[in-house]
Amino acid sequence: MGCAGPVHEGTTALAFAQSVGDDPAMAGGVGPGRDCYLGRLVVAETGGDPASADFGDCHPAHAQHYLDMFG
């Protein structure tokens, strides 16, 4: 398993993976959903209200990006 950036002593790195199985079209919903939940995490970690992160900002706006990656 890899990580998305450099790992520094005293830090934790997270790597996320999710299979789209035999249906690459799933990426159009799964990818934007993950974007939204990770956005909520960033908002919470910076002291904001996670509910302020709107799923509508991620989907359908990011769907085509993920479909292109897996299509």
Coordinates of C-alpha atoms in Angstrom, one line a residue:
M1 CA 0.0 0.0 0.0
G2 CA 1.3 3.4 -0.9
C3 CA 0.5 6.9 0.4
A4 CA -0.4 10.1 -1.3
G5 CA 2.6 12.2 -0.1
P6 CA 5.8 12.2 1.9
V7 CA 5.7 10.6 5.3
H8 CA 7.4 12.5 8.1
E9 CA 8.5 11.1 11.5
G10 CA 5.7 11.6 14.0
T11 CA 2.9 11.7 11.4
T12 CA 0.3 9.3 10.1
A13 CA -0.3 8.6 6.4
L14 CA -3.6 7.3 5.2
A15 CA -4.2 5.5 1.9
F16 CA -7.7 5.0 0.6
A17 CA -8.7 2.4 -1.9
Q18 CA -12.1 1.2 -3.1
S19 CA -12.7 -1.3 -5.9
V20 CA -15.3 -0.4 -8.6
G21 CA -15.5 -4.1 -9.3
D22 CA -16.8 -5.1 -12.7
D23 CA -18.7 -1.8 -13.1
P24 CA -16.4 1.1 -13.8
A25 CA -19.4 3.4 -14.0
M26 CA -19.5 3.1 -10.2
A27 CA -16.6 5.5 -10.1
G28 CA -18.9 8.4 -11.1
G29 CA -20.6 8.2 -7.8
V30 CA -18.0 6.7 -5.5
G31 CA -15.2 9.1 -6.4
P32 CA -17.2 12.3 -5.8
G33 CA -18.7 10.8 -2.6
R34 CA -15.2 10.2 -1.2
D35 CA -14.2 13.8 -2.2
C36 CA -17.1 15.1 -0.2
Y37 CA -16.4 13.0 2.9
L38 CA -12.7 13.9 2.8
G39 CA -13.7 17.5 2.4
R40 CA -15.8 17.2 5.5
L41 CA -12.8 15.7 7.4
V42 CA -10.7 18.7 6.4
V43 CA -13.4 21.2 7.5
A44 CA -13.7 19.3 10.9
E45 CA -10.0 19.2 11.4
T46 CA -9.7 23.0 10.8
G47 CA -12.4 23.7 13.4
G48 CA -15.4 24.2 11.0
D49 CA -18.8 22.6 10.8
P50 CA -18.6 19.4 8.7
A51 CA -22.2 19.9 7.8
S52 CA -21.2 23.0 5.8
A53 CA -19.5 20.7 3.2
D54 CA -22.2 20.2 0.6
F55 CA -22.3 17.0 -1.4
G56 CA -23.7 19.0 -4.3
D57 CA -20.3 20.7 -4.6
C58 CA -18.8 17.3 -5.4
H59 CA -21.5 15.5 -7.4
P60 CA -22.2 15.7 -10.2
A61 CA -19.4 18.2 -10.7
H62 CA -16.6 15.6 -10.2
A63 CA -18.3 12.6 -11.6
Q64 CA -16.9 12.9 -15.1
H65 CA -13.3 13.1 -13.8
Y66 CA -13.7 9.7 -12.1
L67 CA -15.6 8.2 -15.0
D68 CA -12.7 9.2 -17.3
M69 CA -10.2 7.6 -14.9
F70 CA -11.9 4.3 -14.8
G71 CA -13.9 4.2 -18.1

